[in-house]
XYZ file of C-alpha atoms in Angstrom:
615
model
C 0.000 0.000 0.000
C 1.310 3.240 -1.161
C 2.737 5.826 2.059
C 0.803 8.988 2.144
C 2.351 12.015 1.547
C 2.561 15.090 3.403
C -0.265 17.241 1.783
C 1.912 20.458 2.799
C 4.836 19.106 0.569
C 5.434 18.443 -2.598
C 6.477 14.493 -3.621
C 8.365 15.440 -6.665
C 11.889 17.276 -6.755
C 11.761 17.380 -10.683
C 11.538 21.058 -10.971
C 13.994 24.034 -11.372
C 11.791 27.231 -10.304
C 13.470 28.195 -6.605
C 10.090 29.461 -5.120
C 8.593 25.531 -5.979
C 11.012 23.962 -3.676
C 10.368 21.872 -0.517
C 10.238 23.474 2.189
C 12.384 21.360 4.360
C 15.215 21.855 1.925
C 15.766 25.919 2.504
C 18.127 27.157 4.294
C 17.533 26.952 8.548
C 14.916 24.105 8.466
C 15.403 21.420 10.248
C 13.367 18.483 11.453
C 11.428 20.202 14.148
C 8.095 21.905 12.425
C 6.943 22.939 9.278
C 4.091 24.879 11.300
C 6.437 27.313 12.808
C 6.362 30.914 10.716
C 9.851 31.849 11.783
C 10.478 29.813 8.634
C 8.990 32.192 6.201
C 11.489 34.633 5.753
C 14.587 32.990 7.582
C 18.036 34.845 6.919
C 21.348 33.156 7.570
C 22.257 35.994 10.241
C 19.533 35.180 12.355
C 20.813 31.831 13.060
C 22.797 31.896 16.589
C 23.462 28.476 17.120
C 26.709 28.078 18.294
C 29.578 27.241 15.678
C 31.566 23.942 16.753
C 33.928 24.333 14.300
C 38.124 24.593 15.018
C 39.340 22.778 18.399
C 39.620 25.030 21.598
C 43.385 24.904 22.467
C 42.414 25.502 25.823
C 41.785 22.606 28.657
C 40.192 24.262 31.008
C 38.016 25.450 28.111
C 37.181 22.322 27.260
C 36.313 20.931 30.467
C 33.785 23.513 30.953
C 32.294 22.868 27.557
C 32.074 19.407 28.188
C 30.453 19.798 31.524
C 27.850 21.900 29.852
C 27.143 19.312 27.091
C 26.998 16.888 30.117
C 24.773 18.896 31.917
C 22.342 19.618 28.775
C 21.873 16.112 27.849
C 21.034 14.961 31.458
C 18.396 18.173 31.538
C 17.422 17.524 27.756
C 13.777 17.234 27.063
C 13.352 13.829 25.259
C 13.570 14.260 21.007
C 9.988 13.878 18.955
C 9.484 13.560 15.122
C 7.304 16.523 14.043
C 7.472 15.834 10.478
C 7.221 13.095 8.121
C 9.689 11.755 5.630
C 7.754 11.366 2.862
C 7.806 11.985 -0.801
C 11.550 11.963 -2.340
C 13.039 13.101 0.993
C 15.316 11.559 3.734
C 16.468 12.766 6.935
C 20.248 12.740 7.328
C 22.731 13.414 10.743
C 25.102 16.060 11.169
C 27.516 14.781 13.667
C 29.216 17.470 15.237
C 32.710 17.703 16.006
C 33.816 15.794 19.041
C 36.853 14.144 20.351
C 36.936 11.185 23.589
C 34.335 10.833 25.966
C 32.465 14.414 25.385
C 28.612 14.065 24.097
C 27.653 13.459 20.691
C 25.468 16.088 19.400
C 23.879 16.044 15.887
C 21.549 18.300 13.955
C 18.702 16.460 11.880
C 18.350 18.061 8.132
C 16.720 16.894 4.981
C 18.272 15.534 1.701
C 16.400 14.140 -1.876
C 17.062 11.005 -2.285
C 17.007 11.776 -6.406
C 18.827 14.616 -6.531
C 21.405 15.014 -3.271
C 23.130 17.811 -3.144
C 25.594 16.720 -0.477
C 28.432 14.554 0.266
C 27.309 11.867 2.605
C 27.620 8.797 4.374
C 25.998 6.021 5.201
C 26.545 3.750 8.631
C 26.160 -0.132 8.557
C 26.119 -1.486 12.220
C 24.661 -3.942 14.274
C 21.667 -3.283 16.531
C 22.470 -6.150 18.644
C 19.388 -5.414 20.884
C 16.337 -2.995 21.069
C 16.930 -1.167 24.002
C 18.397 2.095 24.155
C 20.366 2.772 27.038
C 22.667 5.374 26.057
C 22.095 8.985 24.474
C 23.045 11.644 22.236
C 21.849 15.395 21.387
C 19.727 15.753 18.462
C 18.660 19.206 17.718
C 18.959 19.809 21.706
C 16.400 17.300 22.474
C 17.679 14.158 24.254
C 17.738 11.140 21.599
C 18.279 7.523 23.308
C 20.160 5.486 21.171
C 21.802 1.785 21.443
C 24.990 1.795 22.744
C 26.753 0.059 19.778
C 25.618 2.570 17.946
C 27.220 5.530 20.310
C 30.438 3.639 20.150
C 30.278 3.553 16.418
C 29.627 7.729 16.248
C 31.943 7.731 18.811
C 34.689 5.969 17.181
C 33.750 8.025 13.781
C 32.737 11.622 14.574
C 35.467 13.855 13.549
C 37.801 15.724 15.958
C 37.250 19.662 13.889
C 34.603 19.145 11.388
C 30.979 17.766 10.917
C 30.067 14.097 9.286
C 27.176 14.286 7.201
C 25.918 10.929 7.495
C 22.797 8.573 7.023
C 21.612 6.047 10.468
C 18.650 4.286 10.206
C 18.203 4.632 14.498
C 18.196 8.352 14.497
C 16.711 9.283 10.275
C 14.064 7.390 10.574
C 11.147 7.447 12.881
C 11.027 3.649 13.907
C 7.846 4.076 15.656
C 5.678 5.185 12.684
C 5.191 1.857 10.273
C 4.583 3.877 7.536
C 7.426 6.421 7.354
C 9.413 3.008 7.784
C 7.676 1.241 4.878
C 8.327 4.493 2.723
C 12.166 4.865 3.818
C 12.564 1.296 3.130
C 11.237 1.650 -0.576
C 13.545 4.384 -1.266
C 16.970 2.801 0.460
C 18.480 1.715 -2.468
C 18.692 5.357 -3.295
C 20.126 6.511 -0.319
C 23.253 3.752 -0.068
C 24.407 4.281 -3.909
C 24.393 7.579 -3.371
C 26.061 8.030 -1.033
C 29.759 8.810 -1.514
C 30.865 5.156 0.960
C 29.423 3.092 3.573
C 31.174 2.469 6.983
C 31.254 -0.376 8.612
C 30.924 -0.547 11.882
C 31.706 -4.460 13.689
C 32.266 -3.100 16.929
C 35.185 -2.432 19.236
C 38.592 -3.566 18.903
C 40.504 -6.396 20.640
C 44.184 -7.392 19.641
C 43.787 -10.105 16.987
C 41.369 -7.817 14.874
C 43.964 -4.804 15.076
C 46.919 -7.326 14.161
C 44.052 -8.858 11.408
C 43.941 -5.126 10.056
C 47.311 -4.803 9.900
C 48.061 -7.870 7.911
C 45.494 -6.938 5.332
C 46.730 -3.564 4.742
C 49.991 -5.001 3.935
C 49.289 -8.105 2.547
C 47.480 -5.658 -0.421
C 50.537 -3.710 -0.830
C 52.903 -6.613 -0.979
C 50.597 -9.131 -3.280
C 51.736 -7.396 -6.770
C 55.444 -8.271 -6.052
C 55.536 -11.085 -3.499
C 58.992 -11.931 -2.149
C 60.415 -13.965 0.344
C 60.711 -10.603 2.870
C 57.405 -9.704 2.161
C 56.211 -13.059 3.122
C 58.388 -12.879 5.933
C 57.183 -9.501 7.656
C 53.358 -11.145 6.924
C 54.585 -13.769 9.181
C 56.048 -11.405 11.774
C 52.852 -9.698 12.113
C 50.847 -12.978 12.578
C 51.413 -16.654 12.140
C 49.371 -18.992 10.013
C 47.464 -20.246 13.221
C 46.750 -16.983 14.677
C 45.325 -15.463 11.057
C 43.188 -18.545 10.919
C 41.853 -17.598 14.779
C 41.711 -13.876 14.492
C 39.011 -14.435 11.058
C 36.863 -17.143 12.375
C 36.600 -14.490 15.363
C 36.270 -11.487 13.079
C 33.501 -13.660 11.577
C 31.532 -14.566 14.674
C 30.847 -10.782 15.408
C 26.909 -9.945 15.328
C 27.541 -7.786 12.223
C 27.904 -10.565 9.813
C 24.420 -12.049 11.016
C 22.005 -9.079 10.632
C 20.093 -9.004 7.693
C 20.199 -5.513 6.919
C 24.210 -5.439 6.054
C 23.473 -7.378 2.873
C 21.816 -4.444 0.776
C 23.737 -1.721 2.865
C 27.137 -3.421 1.672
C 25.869 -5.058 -1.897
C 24.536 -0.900 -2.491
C 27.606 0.927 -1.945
C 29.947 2.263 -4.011
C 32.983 2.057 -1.861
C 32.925 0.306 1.607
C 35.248 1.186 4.548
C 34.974 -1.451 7.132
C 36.044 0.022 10.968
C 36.523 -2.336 14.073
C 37.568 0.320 16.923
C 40.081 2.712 15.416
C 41.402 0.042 12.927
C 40.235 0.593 8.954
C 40.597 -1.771 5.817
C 38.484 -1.993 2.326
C 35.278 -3.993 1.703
C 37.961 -5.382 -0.564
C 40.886 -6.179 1.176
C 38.358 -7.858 3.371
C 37.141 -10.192 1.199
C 40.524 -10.824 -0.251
C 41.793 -11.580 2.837
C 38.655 -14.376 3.954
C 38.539 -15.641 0.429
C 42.726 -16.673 0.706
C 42.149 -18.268 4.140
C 40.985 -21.663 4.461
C 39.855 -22.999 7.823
C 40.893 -26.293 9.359
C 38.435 -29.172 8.257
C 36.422 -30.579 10.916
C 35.589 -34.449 11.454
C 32.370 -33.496 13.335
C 29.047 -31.275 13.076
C 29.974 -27.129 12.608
C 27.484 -24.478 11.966
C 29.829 -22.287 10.560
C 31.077 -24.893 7.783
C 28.181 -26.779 7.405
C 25.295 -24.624 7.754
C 23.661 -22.483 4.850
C 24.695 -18.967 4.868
C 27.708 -19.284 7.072
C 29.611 -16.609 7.451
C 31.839 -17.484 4.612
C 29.149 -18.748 2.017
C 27.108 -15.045 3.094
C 30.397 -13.157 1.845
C 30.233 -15.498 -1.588
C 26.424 -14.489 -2.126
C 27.323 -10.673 -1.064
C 30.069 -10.206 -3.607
C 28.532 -11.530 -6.479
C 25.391 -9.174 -5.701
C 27.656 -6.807 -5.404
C 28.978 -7.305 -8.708
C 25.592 -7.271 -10.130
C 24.643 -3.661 -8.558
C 27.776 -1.832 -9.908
C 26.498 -3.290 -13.613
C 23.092 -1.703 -12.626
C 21.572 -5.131 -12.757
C 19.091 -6.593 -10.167
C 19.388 -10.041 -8.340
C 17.607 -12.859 -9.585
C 18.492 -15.717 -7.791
C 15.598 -16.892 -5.013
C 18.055 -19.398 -4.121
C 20.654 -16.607 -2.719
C 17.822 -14.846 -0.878
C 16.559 -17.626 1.117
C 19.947 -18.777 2.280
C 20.503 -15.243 3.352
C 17.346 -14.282 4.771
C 16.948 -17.956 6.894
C 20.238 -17.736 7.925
C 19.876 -13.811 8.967
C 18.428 -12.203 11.764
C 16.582 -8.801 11.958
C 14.370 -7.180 14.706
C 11.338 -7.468 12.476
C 10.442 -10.160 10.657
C 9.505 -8.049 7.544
C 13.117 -6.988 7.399
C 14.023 -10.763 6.335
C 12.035 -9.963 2.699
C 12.450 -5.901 2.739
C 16.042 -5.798 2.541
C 16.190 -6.925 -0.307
C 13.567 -4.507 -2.058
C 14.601 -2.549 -4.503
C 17.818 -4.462 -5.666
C 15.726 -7.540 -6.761
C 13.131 -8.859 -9.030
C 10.602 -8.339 -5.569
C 7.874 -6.539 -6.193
C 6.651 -6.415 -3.164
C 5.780 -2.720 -1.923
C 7.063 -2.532 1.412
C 4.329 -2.514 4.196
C 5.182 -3.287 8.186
C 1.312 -3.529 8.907
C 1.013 -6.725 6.337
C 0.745 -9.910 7.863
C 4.015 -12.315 7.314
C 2.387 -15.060 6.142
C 0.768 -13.186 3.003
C 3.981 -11.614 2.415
C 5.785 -15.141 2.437
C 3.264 -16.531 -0.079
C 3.367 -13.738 -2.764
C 6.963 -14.159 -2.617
C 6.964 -18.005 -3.577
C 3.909 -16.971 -5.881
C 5.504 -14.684 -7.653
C 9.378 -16.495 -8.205
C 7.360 -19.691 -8.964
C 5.595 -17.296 -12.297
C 8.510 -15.904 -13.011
C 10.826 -18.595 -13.204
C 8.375 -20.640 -14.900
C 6.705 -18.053 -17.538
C 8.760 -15.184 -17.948
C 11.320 -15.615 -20.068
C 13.024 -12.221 -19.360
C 13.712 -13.840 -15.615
C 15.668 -16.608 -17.392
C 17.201 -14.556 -19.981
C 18.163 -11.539 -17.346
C 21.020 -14.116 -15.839
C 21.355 -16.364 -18.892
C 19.610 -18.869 -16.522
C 19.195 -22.906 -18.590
C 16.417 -25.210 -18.038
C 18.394 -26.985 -15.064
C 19.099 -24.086 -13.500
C 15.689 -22.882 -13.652
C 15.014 -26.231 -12.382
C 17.337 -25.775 -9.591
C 15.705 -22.421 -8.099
C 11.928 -24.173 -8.057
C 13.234 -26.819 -6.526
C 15.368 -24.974 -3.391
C 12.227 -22.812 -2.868
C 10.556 -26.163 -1.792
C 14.178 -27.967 0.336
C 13.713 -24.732 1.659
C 10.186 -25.377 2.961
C 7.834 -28.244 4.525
C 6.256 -28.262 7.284
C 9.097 -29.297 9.437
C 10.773 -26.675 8.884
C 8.002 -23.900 9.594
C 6.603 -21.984 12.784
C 4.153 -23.175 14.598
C 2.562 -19.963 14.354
C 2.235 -19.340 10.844
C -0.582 -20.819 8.688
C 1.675 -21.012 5.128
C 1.085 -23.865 2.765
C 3.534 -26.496 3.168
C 5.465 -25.596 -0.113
C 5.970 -21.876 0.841
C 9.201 -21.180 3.112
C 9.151 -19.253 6.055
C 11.487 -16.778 5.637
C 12.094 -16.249 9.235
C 12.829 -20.077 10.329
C 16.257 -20.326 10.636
C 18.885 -23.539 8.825
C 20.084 -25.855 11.849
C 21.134 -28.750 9.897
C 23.647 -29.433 6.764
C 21.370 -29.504 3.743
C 21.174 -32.579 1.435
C 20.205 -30.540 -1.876
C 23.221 -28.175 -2.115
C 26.455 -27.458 -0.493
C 27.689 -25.061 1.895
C 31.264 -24.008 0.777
C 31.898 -20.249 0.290
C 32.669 -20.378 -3.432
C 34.045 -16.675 -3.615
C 33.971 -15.553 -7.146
C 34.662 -12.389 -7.698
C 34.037 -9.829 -10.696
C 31.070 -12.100 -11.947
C 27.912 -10.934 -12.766
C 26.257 -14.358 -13.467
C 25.153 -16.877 -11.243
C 28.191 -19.062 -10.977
C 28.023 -19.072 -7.503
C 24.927 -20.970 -7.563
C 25.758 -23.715 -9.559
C 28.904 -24.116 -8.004
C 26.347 -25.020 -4.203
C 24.575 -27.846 -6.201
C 24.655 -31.449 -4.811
C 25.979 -34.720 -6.138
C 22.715 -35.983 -5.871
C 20.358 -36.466 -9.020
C 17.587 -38.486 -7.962
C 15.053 -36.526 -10.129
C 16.803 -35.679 -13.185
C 17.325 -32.190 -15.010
C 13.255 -32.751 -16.606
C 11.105 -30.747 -14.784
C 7.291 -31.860 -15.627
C 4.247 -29.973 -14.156
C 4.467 -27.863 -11.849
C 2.457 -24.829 -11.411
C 0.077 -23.050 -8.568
C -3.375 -23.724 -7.970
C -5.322 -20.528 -6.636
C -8.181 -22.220 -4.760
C -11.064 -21.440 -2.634
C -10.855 -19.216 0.685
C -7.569 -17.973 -0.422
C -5.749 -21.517 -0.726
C -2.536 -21.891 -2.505
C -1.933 -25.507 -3.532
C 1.726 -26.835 -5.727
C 0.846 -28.748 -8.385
C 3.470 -30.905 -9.659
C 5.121 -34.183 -11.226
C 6.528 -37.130 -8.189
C 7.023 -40.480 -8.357
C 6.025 -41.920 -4.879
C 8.547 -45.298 -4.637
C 8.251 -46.240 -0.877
C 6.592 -45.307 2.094
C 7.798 -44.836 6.311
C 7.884 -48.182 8.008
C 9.856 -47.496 10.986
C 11.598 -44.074 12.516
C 14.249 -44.409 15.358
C 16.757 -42.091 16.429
C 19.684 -44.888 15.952
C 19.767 -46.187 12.634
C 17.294 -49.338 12.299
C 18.759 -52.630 10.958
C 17.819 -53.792 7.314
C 16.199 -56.445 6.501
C 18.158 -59.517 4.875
C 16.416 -59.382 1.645
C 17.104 -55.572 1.261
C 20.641 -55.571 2.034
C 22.379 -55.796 -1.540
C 20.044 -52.629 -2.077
C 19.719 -50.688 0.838
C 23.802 -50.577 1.630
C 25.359 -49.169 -1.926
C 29.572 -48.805 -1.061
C 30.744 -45.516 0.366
C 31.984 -44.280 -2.743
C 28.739 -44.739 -4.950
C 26.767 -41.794 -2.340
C 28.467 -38.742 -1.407
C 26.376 -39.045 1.679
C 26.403 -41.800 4.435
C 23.918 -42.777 7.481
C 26.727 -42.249 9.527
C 28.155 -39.244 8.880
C 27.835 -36.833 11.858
C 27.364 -34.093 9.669
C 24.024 -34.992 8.160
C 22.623 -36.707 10.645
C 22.721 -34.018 13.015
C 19.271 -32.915 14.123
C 17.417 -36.366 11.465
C 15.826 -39.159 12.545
C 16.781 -42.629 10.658
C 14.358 -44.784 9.267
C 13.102 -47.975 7.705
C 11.147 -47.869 4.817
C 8.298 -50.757 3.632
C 10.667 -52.247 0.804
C 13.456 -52.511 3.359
C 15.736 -48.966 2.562
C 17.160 -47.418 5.069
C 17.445 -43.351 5.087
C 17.266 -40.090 7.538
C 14.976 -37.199 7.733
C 13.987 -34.193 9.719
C 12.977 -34.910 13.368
C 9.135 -35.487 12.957
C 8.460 -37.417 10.503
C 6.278 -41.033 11.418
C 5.674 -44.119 9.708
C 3.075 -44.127 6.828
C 4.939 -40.520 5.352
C 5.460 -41.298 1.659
C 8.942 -40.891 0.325
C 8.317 -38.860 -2.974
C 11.683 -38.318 -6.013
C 9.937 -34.560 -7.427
C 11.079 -34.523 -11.295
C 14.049 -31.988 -11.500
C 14.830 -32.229 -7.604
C 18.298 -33.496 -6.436
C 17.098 -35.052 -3.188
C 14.016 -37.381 -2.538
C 11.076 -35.083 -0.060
C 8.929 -36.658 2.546
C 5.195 -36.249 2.038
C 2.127 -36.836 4.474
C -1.331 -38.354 2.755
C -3.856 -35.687 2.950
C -6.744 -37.127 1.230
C -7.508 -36.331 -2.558
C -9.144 -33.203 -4.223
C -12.299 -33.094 -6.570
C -10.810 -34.652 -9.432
C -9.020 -37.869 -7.554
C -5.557 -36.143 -7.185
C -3.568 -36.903 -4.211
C -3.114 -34.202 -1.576
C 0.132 -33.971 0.615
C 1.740 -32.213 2.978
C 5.336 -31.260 2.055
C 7.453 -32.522 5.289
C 11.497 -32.305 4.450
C 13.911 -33.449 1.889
C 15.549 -36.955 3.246
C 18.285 -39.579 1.962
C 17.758 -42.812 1.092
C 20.738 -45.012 1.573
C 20.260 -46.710 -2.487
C 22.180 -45.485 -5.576
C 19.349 -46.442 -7.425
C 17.228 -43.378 -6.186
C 19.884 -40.934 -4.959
C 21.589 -41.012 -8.360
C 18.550 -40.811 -10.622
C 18.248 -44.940 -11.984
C 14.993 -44.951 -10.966
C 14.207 -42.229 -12.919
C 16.316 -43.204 -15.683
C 14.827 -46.785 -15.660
C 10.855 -46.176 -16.153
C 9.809 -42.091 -15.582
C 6.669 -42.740 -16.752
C 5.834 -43.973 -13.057
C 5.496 -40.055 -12.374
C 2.464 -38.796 -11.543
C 0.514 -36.160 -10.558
C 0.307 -34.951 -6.926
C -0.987 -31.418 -5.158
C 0.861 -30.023 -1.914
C -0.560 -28.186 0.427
């Protein structure tokens, strides 16, 4: 639903004639009132705020200064919007000059978000939590903040001159839904505009200064690489301590919020700041891209999880790639490793980040109800994908690729894997339930590629697994009654749930030349601690044996979908109107037989396909 616009402003900045422009842009306005008449004929010299321009060379000077800042925050009367950013504006922070522990003060103005007409910055940080228990001065009023966030304008105010920049905790009014909705819809505008983003992962501790350090000069040294170079790389940190000091850089909150993904993929040049220490987006990447961390024998979220730290740096530079071509992001797959893998203080947030640098079409709107919003989104990829032959031809996208996105929008969903309190169709994902197991359909490895505007990432993630061939049959939605959404597609249903236990169940003696393949004929084993982390093992009716998501029960029908990679779990629910079969999407599985995993069943007789309808 479209924001409302102030009816005292104008929307549109496309003019030229000075007495048609917004009022909030003339000289003296600020953010308090646009009732106030001292506004009608302001003149510069009737402005006596005071000027904190140069440093005062005298201490004692200072200390009285800051004891009056000190003494005006604690007697500050608490800040209030007044005014609406609507239309083409935004609401951007002067940060006043400031040095140590002395208040942050900041003066709210207004800036188009079409046509800026100032250099600018824009702040990515972490939230970390909703309360605000520190403060700042904003326009003299009292302004509680978070108190990452006063660390971060604490750590990058300057020491003699004001810092134009963009936070979404102080420009936006987070209380009003709609001025949200509407800053949201215009954010793509206000990151590539502005002139760089800092990053801000929080304060410094000694590895991520050394880490720093070894970046910088690891970039200067890489075009002519010598033995001394090498050598003063090692004197700064050893092999063992680089690995340490990343997979700690890594574990900071930053790298987990969902709103860093568009604020970094946006930018045109990206300063990343941990305390006083600075490096490139760049050098960054560089740096985690030529690192490889330690294998481990066992379960590890941040190896074997989608969107692990490493695999959400892989996904964020290829988007990144894509923006600076002026292209938008296709790939569904990409967003839903992100967004489940991401956390954000509203749930909205996990689709709305990504507006406006996508194919979503989605108008932002933080009154809609999630679950509607969740099943446009699958409604509208699954159309796309399937008729629109600009979505194919945008990324140069084949038929198995294509194949490959439908598909990880449903591994990506089933009712195992959804909220309790959400009433989606089992085919839909829920964007907001998060991965906590190693995925059968795809991989997890970081597969950086840089420069690339093209999907390669993607089908670098895809699985060894081919139980349903590169043919995709039928598959489309079904728009029923009372605002149902039903998947209709092509399955071949080739066993059923016999047995679950939560140790692996013993085969029987006829099944055994079948059900136990060698290790080297399935990438995936029954006994691999990775995958069976979080799965239940069963025993199927011909004798199989195989794991699946924690909740499945005998009589769930094991289902090969035509163009999937892994085999899904289904649960009978009855049969519609014209005698097709009505399941429940549950989870994907593994079934320990080359015969299915690799696609011979499908190979041998497809024609056993049919027909079937989730819901």
């Amino acid at each position: 639903m479209p924001v409302n616009s102030s009816p005292r402003l104008r929307d549109s900045l496309e003019y030229e004639e000075p007495e048609a422009t917004d009022a909030r842009f003339t000289l003296g306005f600020r953010s308090l009132t646009i009732d106030s008449a001292e506004y009608d004929h302001h003149e510069p010299q009737d402005d006596h705020r005071p000027f904190a321009g140069s440093p005062d060379p005298s201490a004692s000077r200072r200390k009285r200064r800051q004891r009056r800042s000190d003494l005006a925050l604690n007697h500050a009367v608490p800040f209030q919007y007044r005014t609406v950013a609507d239309g083409d504006v935004f609401r951007l922070a002067v940060i006043l000059p400031g040095t140590g522990g002395a208040p942050i003060e900041c003066q709210l103005i207004w800036e188009s978000s079409s046509k800026p007409k100032r250099d600018y910055v824009c702040l990515s940080y972490c939230w970390e939590t909703t309360v605000r228990d520190a403060a700042i001065l904003c326009d003299g009023y009292r302004f509680p903040v978070t108190k990452n966030l006063y660390r971060a304008l604490q750590s990058l105010r300057k020491p003699t001159a004001n810092l134009l920049i963009w936070i979404d905790q102080v420009c936006i009014n987070q209380d009003d839904l709609r001025e949200r909705s509407h800053q949201v819809s215009i954010m793509k505008h206000i990151f590539s505009n502005a002139k760089e983003v800092n990053i801000w992962l929080g304060e410094e501790d000694d590895r991520s200064k050394k880490l720093c350090e070894y970046a910088k000069k690891m970039r200067r040294g890489e075009d002519r690489p010598s033995s001394t170079w090498k050598n003063s790389l090692s004197r700064i940190m050893g092999q063992r301590q680089l690995d340490d000091a990343i997979q700690s850089l890594l574990q900071r909150p930053w790298f987990q919020r969902v709103w860093v993904i568009p604020e970094v993929a946006l930018a045109r040049f990206t300063v990343v700041a941990c305390g006083s220490s600075r490096i490139s987006w760049d050098n960054l990447v560089r740096l985690i891209r030529d690192t490889q961390l330690p294998r481990t024998k066992g379960f590890d979220k941040q190896t074997h999880l989608l969107g692990n730290p490493r695999q959400r740096i892989a996904i964020l530079t290829q988007m990144i790639a894509s923006q600076r071509k002026g292209l938008l992001h296709t790939d569904i797959t990409q967003l839903l490793i992100l967004a489940k893998s991401s956390q954000a203080t509203d749930s909205h947030d996990k689709v709305y980040a990504f507006y406006g640098m996508t194919l979503l079409t989605t108008v932002p709107d933080y009154t809609r109800p999630e679950e509607r919003l969740f099943v446009d989104i699958a409604h509208h990829y699954v159309n796309s994908i399937m008729y629109d032959d600009y979505y194919s031809r945008f990324h140069g996208l084949s038929e198995q690729r294509r194949s490959q996105q439908l598909m990880s929008i449903l591994y990506s969903a089933g009712r195992l894997h959804q909220h309790p309190h959400y009433t989606l169709p089992s085919w839909v994902p829920d964007w907001t339930y998060a991965w906590y197991q190693a995925p059968l359909w795809c991989k997890t490895e970081s597969n950086i590629v840089t420069g690339t505007i093209r999907d390669v990432w993607s089908a670098g993630i895809r699985c060894d697994h081919r139980a349903g061939g590169d043919k995709l049959e039928t598959f489309e939605i079904i728009d029923g009654t009372h605002g149902q959404h039903r998947l209709h597609l092509s399955a071949v249903l080739f066993d059923a749930v016999a047995e679950v236990s939560e140790t692996t169940p013993a085969s029987t003696p006829a099944a055994a030349d079948k059900s136990a393949p060698s290790p080297s004929s399935l990438s995936v084993t029954l006994d691999s601690p990775t995958f069976n982390y979080g799965r239940d093992f069963f025993r199927t009716s011909n004798g199989s044996l195989g794991m699946a998501t924690h909740g499945i029960q005998a009589g769930d029908v094991l289902a090969i979908l035509l163009g999937g990679d892994v085999p899904a779990v289904l649960r009978p629910a009855g049969t519609n109107d014209d005698g097709v079969g009505l399941y429940e999407l549950l989870c994907e599985c593994f079934v320990q037989s080359a015969e299915v995993m690799n696609g011979e069943l499908i190979r041998t007789d497809w024609t056993l396909a049919k027909d079937v309808v989730l819901i």
